[in-house]
mmCIF file of N, CA and C in Angstrom:
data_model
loop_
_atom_site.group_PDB
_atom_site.id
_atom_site.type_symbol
_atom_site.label_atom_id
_atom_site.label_comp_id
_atom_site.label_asym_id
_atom_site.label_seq_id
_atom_site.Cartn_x
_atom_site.Cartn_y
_atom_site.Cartn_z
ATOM 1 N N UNK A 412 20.426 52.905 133.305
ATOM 2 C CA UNK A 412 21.850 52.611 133.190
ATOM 3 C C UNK A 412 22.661 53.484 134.130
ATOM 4 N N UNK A 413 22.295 54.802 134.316
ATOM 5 C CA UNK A 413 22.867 55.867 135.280
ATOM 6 C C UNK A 413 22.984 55.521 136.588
ATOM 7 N N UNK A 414 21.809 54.487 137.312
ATOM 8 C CA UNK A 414 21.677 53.888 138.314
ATOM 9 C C UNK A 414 22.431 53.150 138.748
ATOM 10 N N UNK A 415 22.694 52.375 137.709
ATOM 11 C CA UNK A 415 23.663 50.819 137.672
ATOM 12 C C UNK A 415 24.965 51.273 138.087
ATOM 13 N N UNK A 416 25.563 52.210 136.797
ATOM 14 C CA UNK A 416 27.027 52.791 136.923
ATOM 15 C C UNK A 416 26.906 53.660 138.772
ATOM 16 N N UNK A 417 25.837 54.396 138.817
ATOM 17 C CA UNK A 417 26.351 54.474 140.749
ATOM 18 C C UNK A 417 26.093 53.833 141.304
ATOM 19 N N UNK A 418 25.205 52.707 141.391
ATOM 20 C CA UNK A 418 25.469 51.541 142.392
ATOM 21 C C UNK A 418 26.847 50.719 142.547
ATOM 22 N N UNK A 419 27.264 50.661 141.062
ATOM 23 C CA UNK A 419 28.982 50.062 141.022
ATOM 24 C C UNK A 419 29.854 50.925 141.801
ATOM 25 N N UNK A 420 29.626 52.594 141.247
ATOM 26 C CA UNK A 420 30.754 53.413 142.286
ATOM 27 C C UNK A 420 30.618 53.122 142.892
ATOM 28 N N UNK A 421 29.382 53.453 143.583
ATOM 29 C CA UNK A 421 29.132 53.137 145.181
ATOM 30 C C UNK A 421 30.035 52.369 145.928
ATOM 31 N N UNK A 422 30.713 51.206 145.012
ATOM 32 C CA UNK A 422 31.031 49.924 146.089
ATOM 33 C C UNK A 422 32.152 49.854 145.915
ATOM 34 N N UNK A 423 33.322 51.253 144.908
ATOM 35 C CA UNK A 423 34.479 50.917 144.730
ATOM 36 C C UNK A 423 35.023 52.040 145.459
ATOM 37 N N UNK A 424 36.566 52.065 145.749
ATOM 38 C CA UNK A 424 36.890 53.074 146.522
ATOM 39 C C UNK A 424 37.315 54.779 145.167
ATOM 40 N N UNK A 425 37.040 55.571 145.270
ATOM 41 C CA UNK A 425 37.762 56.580 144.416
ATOM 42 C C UNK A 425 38.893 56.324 143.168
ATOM 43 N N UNK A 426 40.165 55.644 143.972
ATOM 44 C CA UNK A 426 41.226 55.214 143.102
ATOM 45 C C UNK A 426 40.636 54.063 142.036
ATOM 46 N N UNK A 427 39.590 53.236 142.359
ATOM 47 C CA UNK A 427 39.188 51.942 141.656
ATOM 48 C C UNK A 427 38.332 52.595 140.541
ATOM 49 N N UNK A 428 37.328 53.471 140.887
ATOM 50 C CA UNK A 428 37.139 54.442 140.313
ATOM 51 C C UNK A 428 37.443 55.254 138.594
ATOM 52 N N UNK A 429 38.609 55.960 139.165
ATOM 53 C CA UNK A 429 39.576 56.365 138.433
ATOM 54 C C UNK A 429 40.099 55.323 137.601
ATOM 55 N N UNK A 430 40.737 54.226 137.970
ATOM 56 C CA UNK A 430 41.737 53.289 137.464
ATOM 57 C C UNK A 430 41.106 53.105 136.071
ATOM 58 N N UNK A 431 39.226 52.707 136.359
ATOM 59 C CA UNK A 431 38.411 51.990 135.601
ATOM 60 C C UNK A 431 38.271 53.303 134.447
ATOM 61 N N UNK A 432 37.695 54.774 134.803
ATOM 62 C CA UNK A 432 37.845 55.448 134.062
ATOM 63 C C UNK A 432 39.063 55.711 132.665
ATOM 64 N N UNK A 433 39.778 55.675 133.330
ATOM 65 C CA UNK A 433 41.320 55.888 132.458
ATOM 66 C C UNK A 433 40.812 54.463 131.771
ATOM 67 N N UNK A 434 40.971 53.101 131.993
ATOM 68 C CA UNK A 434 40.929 52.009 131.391
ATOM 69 C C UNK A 434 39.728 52.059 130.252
ATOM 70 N N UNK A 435 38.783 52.543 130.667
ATOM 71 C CA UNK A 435 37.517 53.087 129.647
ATOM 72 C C UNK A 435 38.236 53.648 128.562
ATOM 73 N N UNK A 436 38.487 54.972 128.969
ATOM 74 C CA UNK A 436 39.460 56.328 128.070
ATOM 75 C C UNK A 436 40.338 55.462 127.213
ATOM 76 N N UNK A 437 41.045 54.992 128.051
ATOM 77 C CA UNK A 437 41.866 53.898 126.915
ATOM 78 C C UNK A 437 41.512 53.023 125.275
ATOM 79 N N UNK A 438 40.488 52.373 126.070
ATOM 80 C CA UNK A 438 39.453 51.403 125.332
ATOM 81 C C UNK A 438 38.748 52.586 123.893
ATOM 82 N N UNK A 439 38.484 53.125 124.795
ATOM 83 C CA UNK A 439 37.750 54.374 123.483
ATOM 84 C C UNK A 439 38.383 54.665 122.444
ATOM 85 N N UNK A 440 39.487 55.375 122.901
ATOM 86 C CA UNK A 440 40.677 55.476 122.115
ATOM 87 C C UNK A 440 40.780 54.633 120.489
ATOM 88 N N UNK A 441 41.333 53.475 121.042
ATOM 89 C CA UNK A 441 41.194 52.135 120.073
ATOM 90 C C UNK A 441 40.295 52.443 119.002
ATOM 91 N N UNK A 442 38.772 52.298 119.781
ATOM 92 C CA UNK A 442 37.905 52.201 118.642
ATOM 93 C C UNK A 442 37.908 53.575 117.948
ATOM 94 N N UNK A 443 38.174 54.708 118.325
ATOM 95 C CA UNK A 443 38.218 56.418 117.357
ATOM 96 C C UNK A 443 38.882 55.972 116.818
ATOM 97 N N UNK A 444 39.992 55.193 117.082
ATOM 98 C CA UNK A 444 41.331 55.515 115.546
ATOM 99 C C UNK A 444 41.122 54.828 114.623
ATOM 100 N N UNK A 445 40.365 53.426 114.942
ATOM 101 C CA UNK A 445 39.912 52.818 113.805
ATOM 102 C C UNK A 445 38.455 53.259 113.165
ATOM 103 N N UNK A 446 37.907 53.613 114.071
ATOM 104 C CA UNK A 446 36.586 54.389 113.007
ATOM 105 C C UNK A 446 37.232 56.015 112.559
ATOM 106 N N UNK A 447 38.074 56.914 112.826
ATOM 107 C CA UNK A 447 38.597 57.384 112.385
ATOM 108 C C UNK A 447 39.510 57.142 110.648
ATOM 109 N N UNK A 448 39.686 56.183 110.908
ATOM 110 C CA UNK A 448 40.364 55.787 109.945
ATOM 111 C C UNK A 448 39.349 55.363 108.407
ATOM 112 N N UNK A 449 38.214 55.080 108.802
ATOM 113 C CA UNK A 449 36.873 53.909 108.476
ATOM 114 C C UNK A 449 36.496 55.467 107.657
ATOM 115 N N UNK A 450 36.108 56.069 108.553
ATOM 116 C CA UNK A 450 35.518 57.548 108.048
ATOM 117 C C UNK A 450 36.294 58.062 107.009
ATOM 118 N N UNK A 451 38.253 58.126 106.833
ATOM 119 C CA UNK A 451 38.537 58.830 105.658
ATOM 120 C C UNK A 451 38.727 57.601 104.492
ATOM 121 N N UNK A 452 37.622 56.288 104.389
ATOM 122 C CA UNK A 452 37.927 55.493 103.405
ATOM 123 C C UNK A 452 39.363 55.086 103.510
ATOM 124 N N UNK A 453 39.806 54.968 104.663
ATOM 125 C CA UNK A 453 41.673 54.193 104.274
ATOM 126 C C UNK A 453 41.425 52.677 104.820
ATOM 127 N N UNK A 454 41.815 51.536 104.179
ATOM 128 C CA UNK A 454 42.081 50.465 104.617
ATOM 129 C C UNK A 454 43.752 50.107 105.278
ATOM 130 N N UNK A 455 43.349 49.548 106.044
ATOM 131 C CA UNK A 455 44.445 49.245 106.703
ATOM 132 C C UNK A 455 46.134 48.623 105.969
ATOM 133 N N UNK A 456 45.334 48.182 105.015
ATOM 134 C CA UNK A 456 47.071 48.148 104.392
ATOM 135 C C UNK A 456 47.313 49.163 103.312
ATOM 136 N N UNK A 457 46.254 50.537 103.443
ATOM 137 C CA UNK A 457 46.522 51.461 102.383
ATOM 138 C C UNK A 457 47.525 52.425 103.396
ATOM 139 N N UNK A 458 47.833 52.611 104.788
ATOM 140 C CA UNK A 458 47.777 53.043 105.165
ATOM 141 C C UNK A 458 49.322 53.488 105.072
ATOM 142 N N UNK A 459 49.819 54.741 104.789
ATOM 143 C CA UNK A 459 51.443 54.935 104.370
ATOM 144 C C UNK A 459 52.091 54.907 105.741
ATOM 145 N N UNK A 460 53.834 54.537 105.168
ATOM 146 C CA UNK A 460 54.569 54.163 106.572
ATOM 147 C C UNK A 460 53.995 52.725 107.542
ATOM 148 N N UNK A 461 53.405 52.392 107.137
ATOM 149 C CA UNK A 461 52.366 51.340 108.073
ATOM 150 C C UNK A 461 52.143 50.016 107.674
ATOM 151 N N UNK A 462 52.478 49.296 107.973
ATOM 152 C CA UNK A 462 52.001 47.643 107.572
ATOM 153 C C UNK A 462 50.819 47.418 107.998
ATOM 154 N N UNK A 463 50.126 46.303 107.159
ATOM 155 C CA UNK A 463 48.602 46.097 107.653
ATOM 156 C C UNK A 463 48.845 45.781 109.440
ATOM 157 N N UNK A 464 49.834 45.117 109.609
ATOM 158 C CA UNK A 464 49.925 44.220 111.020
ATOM 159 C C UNK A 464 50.066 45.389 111.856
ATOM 160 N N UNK A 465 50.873 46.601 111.076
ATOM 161 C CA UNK A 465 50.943 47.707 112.435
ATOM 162 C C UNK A 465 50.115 48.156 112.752
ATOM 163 N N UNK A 466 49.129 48.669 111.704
ATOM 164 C CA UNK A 466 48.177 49.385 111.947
ATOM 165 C C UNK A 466 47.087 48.561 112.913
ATOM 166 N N UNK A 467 46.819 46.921 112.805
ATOM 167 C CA UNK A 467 46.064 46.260 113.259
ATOM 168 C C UNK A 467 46.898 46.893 114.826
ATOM 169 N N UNK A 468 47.882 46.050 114.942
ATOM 170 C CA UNK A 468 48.238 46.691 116.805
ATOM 171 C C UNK A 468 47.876 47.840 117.314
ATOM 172 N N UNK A 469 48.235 48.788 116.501
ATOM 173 C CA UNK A 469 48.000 50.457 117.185
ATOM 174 C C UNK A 469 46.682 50.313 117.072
ATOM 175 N N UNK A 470 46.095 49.983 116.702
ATOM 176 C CA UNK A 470 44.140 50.245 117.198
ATOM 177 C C UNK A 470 43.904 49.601 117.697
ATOM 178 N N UNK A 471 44.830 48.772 118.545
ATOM 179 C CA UNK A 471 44.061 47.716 119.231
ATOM 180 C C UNK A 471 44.972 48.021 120.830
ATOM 181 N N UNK A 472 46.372 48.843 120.845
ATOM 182 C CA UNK A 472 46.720 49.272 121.560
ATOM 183 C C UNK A 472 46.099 50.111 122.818
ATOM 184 N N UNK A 473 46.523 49.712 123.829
ATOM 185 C CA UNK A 473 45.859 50.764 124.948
ATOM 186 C C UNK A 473 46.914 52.235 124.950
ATOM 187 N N UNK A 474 48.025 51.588 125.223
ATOM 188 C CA UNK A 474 49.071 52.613 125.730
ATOM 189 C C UNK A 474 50.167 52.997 124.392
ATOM 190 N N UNK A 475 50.263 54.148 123.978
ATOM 191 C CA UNK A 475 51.351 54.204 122.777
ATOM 192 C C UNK A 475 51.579 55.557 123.214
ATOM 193 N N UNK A 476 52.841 55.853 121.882
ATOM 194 C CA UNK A 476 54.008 56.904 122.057
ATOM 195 C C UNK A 476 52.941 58.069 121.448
ATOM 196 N N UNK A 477 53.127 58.966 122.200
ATOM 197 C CA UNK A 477 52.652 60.273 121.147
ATOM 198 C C UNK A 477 53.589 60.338 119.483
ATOM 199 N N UNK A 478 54.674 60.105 119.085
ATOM 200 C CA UNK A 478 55.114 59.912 118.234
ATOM 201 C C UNK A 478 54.284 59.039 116.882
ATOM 202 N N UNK A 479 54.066 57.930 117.606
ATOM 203 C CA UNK A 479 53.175 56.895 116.706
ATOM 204 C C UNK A 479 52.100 57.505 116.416
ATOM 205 N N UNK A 480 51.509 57.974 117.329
ATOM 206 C CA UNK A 480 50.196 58.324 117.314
ATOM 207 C C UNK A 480 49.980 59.915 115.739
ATOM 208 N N UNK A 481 51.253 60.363 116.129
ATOM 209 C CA UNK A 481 51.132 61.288 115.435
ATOM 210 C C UNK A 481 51.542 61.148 113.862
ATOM 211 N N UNK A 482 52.397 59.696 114.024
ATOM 212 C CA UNK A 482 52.540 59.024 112.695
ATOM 213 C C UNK A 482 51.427 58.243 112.038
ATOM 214 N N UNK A 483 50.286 57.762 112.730
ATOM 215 C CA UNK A 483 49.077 57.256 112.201
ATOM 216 C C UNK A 483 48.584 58.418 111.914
ATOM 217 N N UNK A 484 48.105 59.930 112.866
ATOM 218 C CA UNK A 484 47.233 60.458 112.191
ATOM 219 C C UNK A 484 47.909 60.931 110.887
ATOM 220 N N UNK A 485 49.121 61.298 110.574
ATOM 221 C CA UNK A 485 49.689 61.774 109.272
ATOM 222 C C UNK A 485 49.658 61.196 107.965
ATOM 223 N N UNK A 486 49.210 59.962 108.576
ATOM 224 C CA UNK A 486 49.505 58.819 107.858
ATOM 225 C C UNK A 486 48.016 58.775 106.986
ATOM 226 N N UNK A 487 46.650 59.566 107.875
ATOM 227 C CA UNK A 487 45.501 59.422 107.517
ATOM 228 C C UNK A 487 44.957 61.240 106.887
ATOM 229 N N UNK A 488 46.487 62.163 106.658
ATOM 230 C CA UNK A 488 45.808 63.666 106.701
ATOM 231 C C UNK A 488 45.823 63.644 107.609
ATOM 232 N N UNK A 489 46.022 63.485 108.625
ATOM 233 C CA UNK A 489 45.167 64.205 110.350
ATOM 234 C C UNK A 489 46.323 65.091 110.974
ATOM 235 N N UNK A 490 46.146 66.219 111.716
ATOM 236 C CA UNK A 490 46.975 66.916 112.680
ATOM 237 C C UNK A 490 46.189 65.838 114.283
ATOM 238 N N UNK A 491 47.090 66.883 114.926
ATOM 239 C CA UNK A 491 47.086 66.297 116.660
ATOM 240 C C UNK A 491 47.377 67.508 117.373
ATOM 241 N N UNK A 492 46.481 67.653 118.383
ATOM 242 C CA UNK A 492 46.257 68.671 119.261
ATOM 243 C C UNK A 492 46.354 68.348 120.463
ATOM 244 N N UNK A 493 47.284 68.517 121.866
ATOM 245 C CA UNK A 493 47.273 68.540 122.607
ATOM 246 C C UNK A 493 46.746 69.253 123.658
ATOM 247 N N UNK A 494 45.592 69.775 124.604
ATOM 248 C CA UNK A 494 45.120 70.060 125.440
ATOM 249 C C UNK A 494 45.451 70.279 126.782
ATOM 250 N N UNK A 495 46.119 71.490 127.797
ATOM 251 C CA UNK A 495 46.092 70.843 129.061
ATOM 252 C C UNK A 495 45.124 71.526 129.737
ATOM 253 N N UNK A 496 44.709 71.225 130.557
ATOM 254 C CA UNK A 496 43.440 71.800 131.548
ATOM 255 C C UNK A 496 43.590 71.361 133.265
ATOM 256 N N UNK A 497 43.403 72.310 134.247
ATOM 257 C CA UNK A 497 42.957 71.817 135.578
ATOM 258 C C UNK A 497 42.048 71.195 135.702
ATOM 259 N N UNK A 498 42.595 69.837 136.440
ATOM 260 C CA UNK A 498 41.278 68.635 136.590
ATOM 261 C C UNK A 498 40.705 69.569 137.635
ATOM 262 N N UNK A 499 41.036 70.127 138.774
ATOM 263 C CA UNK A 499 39.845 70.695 139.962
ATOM 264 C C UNK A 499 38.527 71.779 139.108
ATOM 265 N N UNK A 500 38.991 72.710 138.484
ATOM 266 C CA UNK A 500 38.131 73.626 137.988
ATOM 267 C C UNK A 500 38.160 73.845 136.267
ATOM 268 N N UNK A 501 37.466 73.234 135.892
ATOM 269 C CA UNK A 501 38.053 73.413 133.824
ATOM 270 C C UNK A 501 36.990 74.334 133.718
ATOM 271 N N UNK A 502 38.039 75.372 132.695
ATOM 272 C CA UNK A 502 37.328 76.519 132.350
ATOM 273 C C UNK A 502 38.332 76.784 130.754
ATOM 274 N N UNK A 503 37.413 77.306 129.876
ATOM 275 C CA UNK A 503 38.121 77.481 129.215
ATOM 276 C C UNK A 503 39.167 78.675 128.801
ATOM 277 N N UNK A 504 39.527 79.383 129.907
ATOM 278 C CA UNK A 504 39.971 80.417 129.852
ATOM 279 C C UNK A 504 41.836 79.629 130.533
ATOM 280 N N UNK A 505 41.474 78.353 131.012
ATOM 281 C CA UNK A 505 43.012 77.949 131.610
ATOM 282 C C UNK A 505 42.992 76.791 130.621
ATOM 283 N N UNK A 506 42.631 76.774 129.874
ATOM 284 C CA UNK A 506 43.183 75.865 128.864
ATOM 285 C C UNK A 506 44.516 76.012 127.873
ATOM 286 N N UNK A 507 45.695 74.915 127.978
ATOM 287 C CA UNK A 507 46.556 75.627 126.941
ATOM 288 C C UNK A 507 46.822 74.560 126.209
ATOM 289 N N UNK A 508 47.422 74.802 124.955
ATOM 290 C CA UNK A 508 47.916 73.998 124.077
ATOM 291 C C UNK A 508 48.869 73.618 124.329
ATOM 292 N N UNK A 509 49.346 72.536 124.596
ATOM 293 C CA UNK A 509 50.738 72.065 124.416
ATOM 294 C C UNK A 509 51.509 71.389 123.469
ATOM 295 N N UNK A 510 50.818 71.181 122.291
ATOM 296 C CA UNK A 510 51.500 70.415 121.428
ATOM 297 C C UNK A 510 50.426 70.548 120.423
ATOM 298 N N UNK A 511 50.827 70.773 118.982
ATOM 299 C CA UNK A 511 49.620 71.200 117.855
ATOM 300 C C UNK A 511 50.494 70.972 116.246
ATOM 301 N N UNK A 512 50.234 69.595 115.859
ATOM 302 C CA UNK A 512 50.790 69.053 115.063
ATOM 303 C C UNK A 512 50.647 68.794 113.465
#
């Protein structure tokens, strides 16, 4: 499978690359919040502040507000931790928090 995925780079330019990454990251996303959710036993219309229909969108959402986001995890017990790091060199010594909810 490791092969496959660099034969595809291979044939895209850097930015196409990237684009696809983030679009992955995205996609992932989705499915954590709903197996997130799966894991603390909440069904979707148990879910406070939340209509079944909302909750169906936001996990199915690519792009949302940090706000929302931080209203689903509250909604499930959850805090939210923000991370920033240098994409050239990550170390954990330049890591900072920016937001810890």
């Amino acid at each position: 499978m490791k092969d496959a995925i660099k034969m595809m780079e291979g044939k895209m330019s850097p930015e196409s690359i990237e684009r696809a990454r983030i679009k992955a990251e995205q996609d992932i996303m989705t499915i954590r919040l709903a197996q997130l959710r799966e894991e603390r036993n909440v069904k979707q219309s148990e879910m406070q502040n939340f209509s079944q229909s909302s909750v169906s969108k936001i996990e199915r959402r690519k792009d949302m507000k940090i706000s929302t986001l931080i209203d689903y995890l509250a909604s499930l017990g959850m805090g939210l931790e923000i991370t920033t790091y240098p994409k050239a060199a990550r170390s954990p010594e330049q890591e900072k928090v920016l937001l810890k909810i």
